[in-house]
PDB file of C-alpha atoms in Angstrom:
ATOM      1  CA  GLU A   5       0.000   0.000   0.000  1.00  0.00           C
ATOM      2  CA  TYR A   6       1.110   3.559  -0.682  1.00  0.00           C
ATOM      3  CA  ILE A   7       2.086   5.510   2.409  1.00  0.00           C
ATOM      4  CA  TYR A   8       3.416   8.233   0.116  1.00  0.00           C
ATOM      5  CA  TYR A   9       2.436   9.027  -3.448  1.00  0.00           C
ATOM      6  CA  PRO A  10       3.647  12.195  -5.208  1.00  0.00           C
ATOM      7  CA  GLY A  11       0.916  14.809  -5.428  1.00  0.00           C
ATOM      8  CA  ASP A  12      -1.616  12.931  -3.279  1.00  0.00           C
ATOM      9  CA  ASN A  13      -3.103  15.036  -0.465  1.00  0.00           C
ATOM     10  CA  LYS A  14      -3.574  12.143   1.968  1.00  0.00           C
ATOM     11  CA  CYS A  15      -0.788   9.713   1.071  1.00  0.00           C
ATOM     12  CA  ALA A  16       1.766  12.225   2.259  1.00  0.00           C
ATOM     13  CA  VAL A  17       4.839  12.067   4.480  1.00  0.00           C
ATOM     14  CA  ILE A  18       7.123  14.784   5.843  1.00  0.00           C
ATOM     15  CA  ASP A  19      10.899  15.004   5.335  1.00  0.00           C
ATOM     16  CA  PRO A  20      11.552  11.563   3.816  1.00  0.00           C
ATOM     17  CA  VAL A  21      15.272  10.701   3.751  1.00  0.00           C
ATOM     18  CA  VAL A  22      16.942   7.560   2.425  1.00  0.00           C
ATOM     19  CA  LYS A  23      20.583   6.953   3.349  1.00  0.00           C
ATOM     20  CA  LEU A  24      22.534   4.332   1.408  1.00  0.00           C
ATOM     21  CA  SER A  25      26.135   3.183   1.725  1.00  0.00           C
ATOM     22  CA  ILE A  26      28.236   0.508   0.017  1.00  0.00           C
ATOM     23  CA  GLY A  27      27.965  -2.811   1.843  1.00  0.00           C
ATOM     24  CA  GLN A  28      25.688  -1.402   4.571  1.00  0.00           C
ATOM     25  CA  ALA A  29      22.003  -1.957   5.340  1.00  0.00           C
ATOM     26  CA  GLY A  30      21.017   1.676   4.802  1.00  0.00           C
ATOM     27  CA  SER A  31      18.033   3.425   6.389  1.00  0.00           C
ATOM     28  CA  CYS A  32      14.861   5.334   5.628  1.00  0.00           C
ATOM     29  CA  GLU A  33      13.287   7.978   7.871  1.00  0.00           C
ATOM     30  CA  PHE A  34      10.086   9.958   7.467  1.00  0.00           C
ATOM     31  CA  VAL A  35       7.278  11.534   9.476  1.00  0.00           C
ATOM     32  CA  VAL A  36       3.661  10.426   8.961  1.00  0.00           C
ATOM     33  CA  PRO A  37       0.922  13.012   9.653  1.00  0.00           C
ATOM     34  CA  PRO A  38      -2.257  11.808  11.423  1.00  0.00           C
ATOM     35  CA  PHE A  39      -4.424  12.145   8.295  1.00  0.00           C
ATOM     36  CA  ASN A  40      -2.388   9.580   6.337  1.00  0.00           C
ATOM     37  CA  PRO A  41      -4.584   6.462   5.738  1.00  0.00           C
ATOM     38  CA  LEU A  42      -1.786   4.162   6.960  1.00  0.00           C
ATOM     39  CA  TYR A  43      -1.038   6.158  10.100  1.00  0.00           C
ATOM     40  CA  GLY A  44      -2.373   3.395  12.354  1.00  0.00           C
ATOM     41  CA  SER A  45      -0.908   0.504  10.329  1.00  0.00           C
ATOM     42  CA  ILE A  46       2.799   0.915  11.094  1.00  0.00           C
ATOM     43  CA  TYR A  47       4.295  -1.758  13.349  1.00  0.00           C
ATOM     44  CA  ASN A  48       7.843  -2.199  14.624  1.00  0.00           C
ATOM     45  CA  ARG A  49       9.637  -5.288  13.307  1.00  0.00           C
ATOM     46  CA  LYS A  50       6.699  -6.109  11.083  1.00  0.00           C
ATOM     47  CA  SER A  51       5.973  -3.343   8.572  1.00  0.00           C
ATOM     48  CA  ILE A  52       8.129  -3.245   5.437  1.00  0.00           C
ATOM     49  CA  VAL A  53       8.994   0.032   3.722  1.00  0.00           C
ATOM     50  CA  SER A  54       9.928   0.044   0.029  1.00  0.00           C
ATOM     51  CA  VAL A  55      11.177   3.171  -1.755  1.00  0.00           C
ATOM     52  CA  TYR A  56      11.129   3.482  -5.535  1.00  0.00           C
ATOM     53  CA  ARG A  57      12.619   5.876  -8.034  1.00  0.00           C
ATOM     54  CA  GLY A  58      10.035   5.510 -10.763  1.00  0.00           C
ATOM     55  CA  SER A  59       9.761   1.718 -11.072  1.00  0.00           C
ATOM     56  CA  LYS A  60      13.267   1.068  -9.710  1.00  0.00           C
ATOM     57  CA  LEU A  61      13.516  -0.219  -6.136  1.00  0.00           C
ATOM     58  CA  ILE A  62      16.250   1.712  -4.287  1.00  0.00           C
ATOM     59  CA  PHE A  63      15.495   0.722  -0.672  1.00  0.00           C
ATOM     60  CA  ARG A  64      13.549  -1.947   1.169  1.00  0.00           C
ATOM     61  CA  GLY A  65      13.657  -2.446   4.900  1.00  0.00           C
ATOM     62  CA  GLU A  66      11.882  -3.187   8.151  1.00  0.00           C
ATOM     63  CA  VAL A  67      10.423  -0.575  10.508  1.00  0.00           C
ATOM     64  CA  ARG A  68      12.406  -0.592  13.743  1.00  0.00           C
ATOM     65  CA  GLU A  69      11.171   2.588  15.437  1.00  0.00           C
ATOM     66  CA  SER A  70       7.830   4.382  15.310  1.00  0.00           C
ATOM     67  CA  THR A  71       7.319   7.237  17.776  1.00  0.00           C
ATOM     68  CA  LYS A  72       4.841  10.105  18.076  1.00  0.00           C
ATOM     69  CA  ASN A  73       5.782  13.739  18.586  1.00  0.00           C
ATOM     70  CA  LYS A  74       3.831  16.498  20.335  1.00  0.00           C
ATOM     71  CA  LEU A  75       1.845  17.190  17.148  1.00  0.00           C
ATOM     72  CA  ASN A  76       0.745  13.532  17.083  1.00  0.00           C
ATOM     73  CA  CYS A  77       2.820  12.928  13.953  1.00  0.00           C
ATOM     74  CA  LYS A  78       4.554   9.567  13.794  1.00  0.00           C
ATOM     75  CA  LYS A  79       8.298   9.454  13.157  1.00  0.00           C
ATOM     76  CA  VAL A  80       9.271   6.236  11.394  1.00  0.00           C
ATOM     77  CA  TYR A  81      12.752   4.729  11.115  1.00  0.00           C
ATOM     78  CA  ALA A  82      13.396   1.657   8.943  1.00  0.00           C
ATOM     79  CA  VAL A  83      16.639  -0.261   8.340  1.00  0.00           C
ATOM     80  CA  GLY A  84      17.589  -2.086   5.158  1.00  0.00           C
ATOM     81  CA  GLU A  85      17.144  -5.813   4.664  1.00  0.00           C
ATOM     82  CA  LEU A  86      20.822  -6.580   5.152  1.00  0.00           C
ATOM     83  CA  ALA A  87      20.054  -6.101   8.855  1.00  0.00           C
ATOM     84  CA  TYR A  88      18.003  -9.334   8.781  1.00  0.00           C
ATOM     85  CA  LEU A  89      21.350 -11.118   9.021  1.00  0.00           C
ATOM     86  CA  LEU A  90      21.667  -9.762  12.563  1.00  0.00           C
ATOM     87  CA  ASP A  91      18.627 -11.809  13.658  1.00  0.00           C
ATOM     88  CA  SER A  92      20.277 -15.239  13.387  1.00  0.00           C
ATOM     89  CA  ILE A  93      23.210 -16.807  15.202  1.00  0.00           C
ATOM     90  CA  GLN A  94      25.844 -19.065  13.648  1.00  0.00           C
ATOM     91  CA  PRO A  95      26.785 -22.171  15.681  1.00  0.00           C
ATOM     92  CA  GLN A  96      30.234 -23.169  16.797  1.00  0.00           C
ATOM     93  CA  TYR A  97      31.569 -24.870  13.704  1.00  0.00           C
ATOM     94  CA  CYS A  98      34.844 -25.216  11.802  1.00  0.00           C
ATOM     95  CA  TYR A  99      34.307 -25.205   8.046  1.00  0.00           C
ATOM     96  CA  GLY A 100      37.973 -25.752   7.277  1.00  0.00           C
ATOM     97  CA  PRO A 101      39.773 -24.230   4.273  1.00  0.00           C
ATOM     98  CA  ILE A 102      36.783 -23.550   2.012  1.00  0.00           C
ATOM     99  CA  GLY A 103      36.329 -20.702  -0.449  1.00  0.00           C
ATOM    100  CA  ALA A 104      34.164 -17.637   0.028  1.00  0.00           C
ATOM    101  CA  THR A 105      31.287 -18.970  -2.118  1.00  0.00           C
ATOM    102  CA  SER A 106      30.999 -22.250  -0.230  1.00  0.00           C
ATOM    103  CA  PHE A 107      31.234 -20.538   3.134  1.00  0.00           C
ATOM    104  CA  MET A 108      28.630 -17.936   2.260  1.00  0.00           C
ATOM    105  CA  THR A 109      26.242 -20.622   0.960  1.00  0.00           C
ATOM    106  CA  ALA A 110      26.552 -22.646   4.179  1.00  0.00           C
ATOM    107  CA  VAL A 111      26.121 -19.627   6.439  1.00  0.00           C
ATOM    108  CA  LEU A 112      23.016 -18.427   4.557  1.00  0.00           C
ATOM    109  CA  ALA A 113      21.470 -21.889   4.805  1.00  0.00           C
ATOM    110  CA  GLU A 114      21.893 -21.734   8.588  1.00  0.00           C
ATOM    111  CA  HIS A 115      20.436 -18.216   8.679  1.00  0.00           C
ATOM    112  CA  ASN A 116      17.405 -19.238   6.603  1.00  0.00           C
ATOM    113  CA  SER A 117      16.689 -22.143   8.947  1.00  0.00           C
ATOM    114  CA  GLN A 118      16.293 -19.742  11.885  1.00  0.00           C
ATOM    115  CA  VAL A 119      14.176 -16.905  10.479  1.00  0.00           C
ATOM    116  CA  GLU A 120      10.787 -16.387   8.856  1.00  0.00           C
ATOM    117  CA  ALA A 121      10.430 -16.436   5.078  1.00  0.00           C
ATOM    118  CA  ARG A 122      10.584 -12.672   4.540  1.00  0.00           C
ATOM    119  CA  LYS A 123      14.014 -12.537   6.204  1.00  0.00           C
ATOM    120  CA  GLN A 124      15.513 -15.346   4.140  1.00  0.00           C
ATOM    121  CA  PHE A 125      17.998 -14.860   1.293  1.00  0.00           C
ATOM    122  CA  THR A 126      18.803 -16.820  -1.831  1.00  0.00           C
ATOM    123  CA  MET A 127      22.509 -17.251  -2.500  1.00  0.00           C
ATOM    124  CA  GLY A 128      23.522 -14.806  -5.207  1.00  0.00           C
ATOM    125  CA  THR A 129      26.802 -13.810  -6.827  1.00  0.00           C
ATOM    126  CA  CYS A 130      30.056 -14.137  -4.904  1.00  0.00           C
ATOM    127  CA  VAL A 131      33.127 -12.677  -6.589  1.00  0.00           C
ATOM    128  CA  PRO A 132      35.679 -11.819  -3.914  1.00  0.00           C
ATOM    129  CA  ASN A 133      39.201 -13.160  -4.119  1.00  0.00           C
ATOM    130  CA  GLU A 134      38.721 -16.924  -3.721  1.00  0.00           C
ATOM    131  CA  SER A 135      42.319 -17.331  -2.565  1.00  0.00           C
ATOM    132  CA  TYR A 136      41.016 -15.977   0.722  1.00  0.00           C
ATOM    133  CA  GLY A 137      40.089 -19.380   2.094  1.00  0.00           C
ATOM    134  CA  SER A 138      43.167 -21.368   1.137  1.00  0.00           C
ATOM    135  CA  SER A 139      44.665 -24.087   3.306  1.00  0.00           C
ATOM    136  CA  ILE A 140      45.948 -21.577   5.836  1.00  0.00           C
ATOM    137  CA  ASN A 141      42.603 -19.791   6.187  1.00  0.00           C
ATOM    138  CA  SER A 142      40.129 -22.128   7.867  1.00  0.00           C
ATOM    139  CA  LYS A 143      36.740 -20.530   8.450  1.00  0.00           C
ATOM    140  CA  ILE A 144      35.164 -20.807  11.891  1.00  0.00           C
ATOM    141  CA  THR A 145      31.881 -19.562  13.367  1.00  0.00           C
ATOM    142  CA  ASP A 146      31.339 -19.193  17.115  1.00  0.00           C
ATOM    143  CA  TYR A 147      27.854 -17.964  18.133  1.00  0.00           C
ATOM    144  CA  GLU A 148      28.153 -14.639  16.319  1.00  0.00           C
ATOM    145  CA  ASP A 149      25.309 -13.163  14.274  1.00  0.00           C
ATOM    146  CA  THR A 150      25.306 -14.070  10.594  1.00  0.00           C
ATOM    147  CA  LEU A 151      26.301 -10.626   9.319  1.00  0.00           C
ATOM    148  CA  THR A 152      29.308 -10.520  11.636  1.00  0.00           C
ATOM    149  CA  ALA A 153      30.310 -14.036  10.555  1.00  0.00           C
ATOM    150  CA  LEU A 154      30.210 -13.052   6.890  1.00  0.00           C
ATOM    151  CA  ARG A 155      32.049  -9.774   7.378  1.00  0.00           C
ATOM    152  CA  THR A 156      34.717 -11.398   9.532  1.00  0.00           C
ATOM    153  CA  GLN A 157      35.413 -14.349   7.243  1.00  0.00           C
ATOM    154  CA  ILE A 158      34.927 -12.636   3.864  1.00  0.00           C
ATOM    155  CA  ASP A 159      37.090  -9.582   4.406  1.00  0.00           C
ATOM    156  CA  PRO A 160      36.042  -6.470   2.413  1.00  0.00           C
ATOM    157  CA  GLU A 161      39.739  -5.835   1.728  1.00  0.00           C
ATOM    158  CA  MET A 162      39.616  -9.015  -0.339  1.00  0.00           C
ATOM    159  CA  GLY A 163      36.968  -7.477  -2.572  1.00  0.00           C
ATOM    160  CA  GLY A 164      33.763  -8.469  -0.814  1.00  0.00           C
ATOM    161  CA  TYR A 165      30.883  -5.995  -0.306  1.00  0.00           C
ATOM    162  CA  PHE A 166      27.442  -7.347   0.539  1.00  0.00           C
ATOM    163  CA  ARG A 167      24.477  -6.282  -1.561  1.00  0.00           C
ATOM    164  CA  VAL A 168      20.781  -7.218  -1.503  1.00  0.00           C
ATOM    165  CA  ARG A 169      19.400  -7.657  -5.020  1.00  0.00           C
ATOM    166  CA  TYR A 170      15.937  -8.511  -6.311  1.00  0.00           C
ATOM    167  CA  VAL A 171      15.101 -10.477  -9.455  1.00  0.00           C
ATOM    168  CA  ASN A 172      11.426 -11.324 -10.056  1.00  0.00           C
ATOM    169  CA  ASN A 173      10.621 -10.881  -6.346  1.00  0.00           C
ATOM    170  CA  THR A 174      13.435 -13.253  -5.320  1.00  0.00           C
ATOM    171  CA  LYS A 175      15.772 -11.671  -2.766  1.00  0.00           C
ATOM    172  CA  TYR A 176      19.439 -12.481  -3.420  1.00  0.00           C
ATOM    173  CA  LEU A 177      22.452 -11.741  -1.257  1.00  0.00           C
ATOM    174  CA  ASP A 178      25.562 -10.964  -3.308  1.00  0.00           C
ATOM    175  CA  CYS A 179      29.155 -10.448  -2.302  1.00  0.00           C
ATOM    176  CA  VAL A 180      30.821  -8.430  -5.040  1.00  0.00           C
ATOM    177  CA  ASP A 181      33.876  -6.253  -5.514  1.00  0.00           C
ATOM    178  CA  ILE A 182      33.492  -2.509  -5.951  1.00  0.00           C
ATOM    179  CA  ILE A 183      33.798  -2.688  -9.747  1.00  0.00           C
ATOM    180  CA  ASN A 184      30.813  -5.048  -9.977  1.00  0.00           C
ATOM    181  CA  TYR A 185      28.681  -3.362  -7.308  1.00  0.00           C
ATOM    182  CA  GLY A 186      27.038  -0.833  -9.621  1.00  0.00           C
ATOM    183  CA  THR A 187      27.264   0.080 -13.301  1.00  0.00           C
ATOM    184  CA  VAL A 188      29.175   2.608 -15.385  1.00  0.00           C
ATOM    185  CA  ASN A 189      27.010   5.723 -15.239  1.00  0.00           C
ATOM    186  CA  HIS A 190      27.379   8.077 -18.186  1.00  0.00           C
ATOM    187  CA  GLN A 191      25.647  11.118 -16.686  1.00  0.00           C
ATOM    188  CA  GLY A 192      28.862  12.480 -15.223  1.00  0.00           C
ATOM    189  CA  ILE A 193      29.670  15.036 -12.563  1.00  0.00           C
ATOM    190  CA  ASN A 194      30.743  18.298 -14.156  1.00  0.00           C
ATOM    191  CA  PHE A 195      32.180  21.412 -12.556  1.00  0.00           C
ATOM    192  CA  GLY A 196      29.878  24.312 -13.375  1.00  0.00           C
ATOM    193  CA  GLU A 197      26.973  22.071 -14.394  1.00  0.00           C
ATOM    194  CA  ASN A 198      25.567  19.698 -11.777  1.00  0.00           C
ATOM    195  CA  LEU A 199      28.276  19.957  -9.117  1.00  0.00           C
ATOM    196  CA  LEU A 200      26.735  21.675  -6.106  1.00  0.00           C
ATOM    197  CA  ASP A 201      29.538  21.442  -3.603  1.00  0.00           C
ATOM    198  CA  TYR A 202      33.151  20.288  -3.742  1.00  0.00           C
ATOM    199  CA  ALA A 203      35.317  19.641  -0.711  1.00  0.00           C
ATOM    200  CA  GLU A 204      38.795  20.316  -2.025  1.00  0.00           C
ATOM    201  CA  ASN A 205      41.236  17.807  -0.632  1.00  0.00           C
ATOM    202  CA  LEU A 206      43.481  18.503  -3.580  1.00  0.00           C
ATOM    203  CA  THR A 207      45.835  21.452  -3.117  1.00  0.00           C
ATOM    204  CA  SER A 208      47.478  23.422  -5.880  1.00  0.00           C
ATOM    205  CA  SER A 209      50.834  22.050  -4.741  1.00  0.00           C
ATOM    206  CA  ASP A 210      49.664  18.611  -5.906  1.00  0.00           C
ATOM    207  CA  ILE A 211      48.764  19.743  -9.411  1.00  0.00           C
ATOM    208  CA  VAL A 212      50.945  19.022 -12.442  1.00  0.00           C
ATOM    209  CA  THR A 213      50.004  20.940 -15.586  1.00  0.00           C
ATOM    210  CA  GLU A 214      52.819  19.755 -17.864  1.00  0.00           C
ATOM    211  CA  VAL A 215      54.454  16.347 -18.027  1.00  0.00           C
ATOM    212  CA  ILE A 216      57.636  15.049 -19.656  1.00  0.00           C
ATOM    213  CA  PRO A 217      56.960  11.373 -20.404  1.00  0.00           C
ATOM    214  CA  LEU A 218      60.060   9.183 -20.677  1.00  0.00           C
ATOM    215  CA  GLY A 219      60.109   5.575 -21.925  1.00  0.00           C
ATOM    216  CA  ILE A 220      62.632   2.763 -21.970  1.00  0.00           C
ATOM    217  CA  ARG A 221      66.303   3.341 -21.292  1.00  0.00           C
ATOM    218  CA  LEU A 222      68.374   3.747 -24.467  1.00  0.00           C
ATOM    219  CA  GLU A 223      71.993   2.884 -25.089  1.00  0.00           C
ATOM    220  CA  SER A 224      74.221   5.942 -25.042  1.00  0.00           C
ATOM    221  CA  ASP A 225      77.920   6.803 -25.097  1.00  0.00           C
ATOM    222  CA  ASP A 226      77.267   9.602 -22.611  1.00  0.00           C
ATOM    223  CA  GLU A 227      78.272   8.249 -19.208  1.00  0.00           C
ATOM    224  CA  ASP A 228      77.072  11.340 -17.350  1.00  0.00           C
ATOM    225  CA  PHE A 229      73.380  11.170 -18.282  1.00  0.00           C
ATOM    226  CA  GLU A 230      70.791   8.461 -18.657  1.00  0.00           C
ATOM    227  CA  LYS A 231      69.216   8.446 -22.123  1.00  0.00           C
ATOM    228  CA  ARG A 232      65.538   7.495 -22.427  1.00  0.00           C
ATOM    229  CA  LEU A 233      62.928   7.444 -25.176  1.00  0.00           C
ATOM    230  CA  ASP A 234      61.002  10.736 -25.407  1.00  0.00           C
ATOM    231  CA  ILE A 235      58.100  12.047 -27.497  1.00  0.00           C
ATOM    232  CA  LYS A 236      59.862  14.720 -29.587  1.00  0.00           C
ATOM    233  CA  SER A 237      59.465  12.725 -32.796  1.00  0.00           C
ATOM    234  CA  VAL A 238      55.679  12.613 -32.480  1.00  0.00           C
ATOM    235  CA  ASN A 239      55.055  15.898 -30.655  1.00  0.00           C
ATOM    236  CA  ASN A 240      56.387  18.654 -32.931  1.00  0.00           C
ATOM    237  CA  GLY A 241      59.844  18.505 -31.391  1.00  0.00           C
ATOM    238  CA  LYS A 242      58.622  19.104 -27.821  1.00  0.00           C
ATOM    239  CA  ASN A 243      59.378  16.575 -25.110  1.00  0.00           C
ATOM    240  CA  TYR A 244      56.458  17.626 -22.875  1.00  0.00           C
ATOM    241  CA  LEU A 245      52.657  17.646 -22.912  1.00  0.00           C
ATOM    242  CA  THR A 246      50.469  20.462 -21.590  1.00  0.00           C
ATOM    243  CA  SER A 247      47.059  20.670 -19.942  1.00  0.00           C
ATOM    244  CA  THR A 248      45.858  23.996 -21.335  1.00  0.00           C
ATOM    245  CA  ALA A 249      43.065  24.331 -18.765  1.00  0.00           C
ATOM    246  CA  GLY A 250      45.500  23.472 -15.992  1.00  0.00           C
ATOM    247  CA  VAL A 251      48.042  26.060 -17.139  1.00  0.00           C
ATOM    248  CA  ASN A 252      45.337  28.716 -17.370  1.00  0.00           C
ATOM    249  CA  SER A 253      44.342  27.988 -13.772  1.00  0.00           C
ATOM    250  CA  PHE A 254      47.645  27.227 -12.060  1.00  0.00           C
ATOM    251  CA  GLY A 255      50.429  28.211 -14.440  1.00  0.00           C
ATOM    252  CA  HIS A 256      53.251  26.006 -15.700  1.00  0.00           C
ATOM    253  CA  VAL A 257      54.017  23.157 -13.287  1.00  0.00           C
ATOM    254  CA  ARG A 258      56.210  20.582 -15.023  1.00  0.00           C
ATOM    255  CA  ARG A 259      57.242  17.084 -13.931  1.00  0.00           C
ATOM    256  CA  LYS A 260      58.883  14.083 -15.572  1.00  0.00           C
ATOM    257  CA  VAL A 261      57.206  10.674 -15.417  1.00  0.00           C
ATOM    258  CA  VAL A 262      59.033   7.482 -16.396  1.00  0.00           C
ATOM    259  CA  PHE A 263      57.313   4.571 -18.142  1.00  0.00           C
ATOM    260  CA  ASP A 264      60.018   1.901 -18.094  1.00  0.00           C
ATOM    261  CA  GLU A 265      58.201  -0.602 -20.324  1.00  0.00           C
ATOM    262  CA  ILE A 266      57.174   1.688 -23.210  1.00  0.00           C
ATOM    263  CA  ASP A 267      59.415   1.493 -26.293  1.00  0.00           C
ATOM    264  CA  ASN A 268      57.210   3.356 -28.813  1.00  0.00           C
ATOM    265  CA  ALA A 269      57.028   7.160 -28.995  1.00  0.00           C
ATOM    266  CA  THR A 270      53.350   7.280 -29.972  1.00  0.00           C
ATOM    267  CA  THR A 271      52.381   4.935 -27.161  1.00  0.00           C
ATOM    268  CA  LEU A 272      54.536   6.993 -24.807  1.00  0.00           C
ATOM    269  CA  LYS A 273      52.696  10.165 -25.782  1.00  0.00           C
ATOM    270  CA  GLN A 274      49.343   8.484 -25.126  1.00  0.00           C
ATOM    271  CA  ALA A 275      50.543   7.283 -21.727  1.00  0.00           C
ATOM    272  CA  GLY A 276      51.740  10.782 -20.865  1.00  0.00           C
ATOM    273  CA  GLN A 277      48.396  12.301 -21.810  1.00  0.00           C
ATOM    274  CA  GLU A 278      46.596   9.652 -19.779  1.00  0.00           C
ATOM    275  CA  TRP A 279      48.773  10.432 -16.773  1.00  0.00           C
ATOM    276  CA  LEU A 280      48.159  14.169 -17.099  1.00  0.00           C
ATOM    277  CA  THR A 281      44.351  13.836 -17.116  1.00  0.00           C
ATOM    278  CA  LYS A 282      43.772  10.688 -15.050  1.00  0.00           C
ATOM    279  CA  ASN A 283      46.650   8.909 -13.375  1.00  0.00           C
ATOM    280  CA  GLN A 284      47.991  11.864 -11.420  1.00  0.00           C
ATOM    281  CA  TYR A 285      44.626  11.795  -9.620  1.00  0.00           C
ATOM    282  CA  GLU A 286      44.730   8.092  -8.687  1.00  0.00           C
ATOM    283  CA  THR A 287      45.036   8.840  -4.967  1.00  0.00           C
ATOM    284  CA  LEU A 288      42.491  11.662  -5.059  1.00  0.00           C
ATOM    285  CA  THR A 289      39.245  11.242  -3.133  1.00  0.00           C
ATOM    286  CA  LEU A 290      36.437  13.464  -4.378  1.00  0.00           C
ATOM    287  CA  LYS A 291      33.775  14.422  -1.844  1.00  0.00           C
ATOM    288  CA  VAL A 292      31.018  16.049  -3.831  1.00  0.00           C
ATOM    289  CA  SER A 293      27.370  17.017  -3.651  1.00  0.00           C
ATOM    290  CA  ALA A 294      25.891  16.681  -7.114  1.00  0.00           C
ATOM    291  CA  ALA A 295      22.422  17.098  -8.563  1.00  0.00           C
ATOM    292  CA  ASP A 296      21.046  13.996 -10.267  1.00  0.00           C
ATOM    293  CA  LEU A 297      20.063  15.442 -13.623  1.00  0.00           C
ATOM    294  CA  SER A 298      18.020  12.335 -14.471  1.00  0.00           C
ATOM    295  CA  ALA A 299      15.240  13.963 -12.448  1.00  0.00           C
ATOM    296  CA  LEU A 300      15.030  16.556 -15.226  1.00  0.00           C
ATOM    297  CA  ASP A 301      15.872  14.349 -18.208  1.00  0.00           C
ATOM    298  CA  SER A 302      14.604  10.756 -18.223  1.00  0.00           C
ATOM    299  CA  SER A 303      17.032   9.827 -21.000  1.00  0.00           C
ATOM    300  CA  MET A 304      19.955  10.231 -18.573  1.00  0.00           C
ATOM    301  CA  ASP A 305      21.257   7.443 -16.357  1.00  0.00           C
ATOM    302  CA  ASP A 306      20.114   7.940 -12.774  1.00  0.00           C
ATOM    303  CA  MET A 307      22.840   7.829 -10.131  1.00  0.00           C
ATOM    304  CA  SER A 308      22.728   4.650  -8.073  1.00  0.00           C
ATOM    305  CA  LEU A 309      24.750   3.267  -5.209  1.00  0.00           C
ATOM    306  CA  GLY A 310      28.061   1.799  -6.352  1.00  0.00           C
ATOM    307  CA  ASP A 311      28.039   3.383  -9.813  1.00  0.00           C
ATOM    308  CA  GLN A 312      31.242   4.472 -11.504  1.00  0.00           C
ATOM    309  CA  ILE A 313      30.646   8.082 -12.555  1.00  0.00           C
ATOM    310  CA  PRO A 314      32.998  10.140 -14.741  1.00  0.00           C
ATOM    311  CA  CYS A 315      34.134  13.402 -13.143  1.00  0.00           C
ATOM    312  CA  TYR A 316      35.242  16.392 -15.193  1.00  0.00           C
ATOM    313  CA  ALA A 317      37.046  19.415 -13.773  1.00  0.00           C
ATOM    314  CA  PRO A 318      38.631  21.492 -16.563  1.00  0.00           C
ATOM    315  CA  PRO A 319      40.465  23.870 -14.162  1.00  0.00           C
ATOM    316  CA  TYR A 320      42.392  20.872 -12.831  1.00  0.00           C
ATOM    317  CA  GLY A 321      42.673  19.041 -16.131  1.00  0.00           C
ATOM    318  CA  LEU A 322      40.671  16.299 -14.410  1.00  0.00           C
ATOM    319  CA  ASP A 323      38.920  13.727 -16.592  1.00  0.00           C
ATOM    320  CA  ILE A 324      38.537  10.485 -14.623  1.00  0.00           C
TER     321      ILE A 324
END
């Protein structure tokens, strides 16, 4: 049943907020006014809240708190379905040196045997590093909840992030690496377009606006200097590449970068350009607030949790 429907005068809620995070249960909060038809039908640990963007399910979870304020409005707090894994306990058992897929399958079977149908999961995709679980990594459970058992034994550093996924009303639990969590989203985050806020953790002292790419070491009779392949032959006699937008913003900041394995000048130039616009930002963390333009244009990809989204910042020469 609809507790909220856009534009409806009765099926209304106040301040709805959904919070999602990679590998976490997520939450949904909202306030229900007394005139809402479902005001009296909200029960802790029983009612299920589903949130859609159009026809796409973006959150489903169980109501855990429902309290009234002085205006008799009901504040509702729901947690995502991953939290169901906290409601079962794994026995003391040594599984031995088994892989992540086998362990996850066994642990879910135990979970499903303890909980009601709506809290059960079907084994989904498991693509963490299977070497985690070799002969020196026996897996053991010892009366911990199921979620803790999974997180402890299938270490996120090995590529495992848990995700609840629906296919034809079947609820799957996946364990996937960050690359497979979402999709490649082509909407993009653009400075001056849909970027609302940018926390700069990149200082101008980190910026390189010109790069001298150097390739393999070449034989030379000069004992004083090391001779390496450069890009002069394919770059109008210049041994450096320039980010025009970067120079306009920060001036000329030049650095050499060595690519020991490259023995072709054209390939070296491409690698240098790639470094100038992408690779120099490999350690950069962008914290941004961006408008999802799909709300205005249905032909655009909507931003979803785990998506890989291209970011463009011409003043920094950033294209990553």
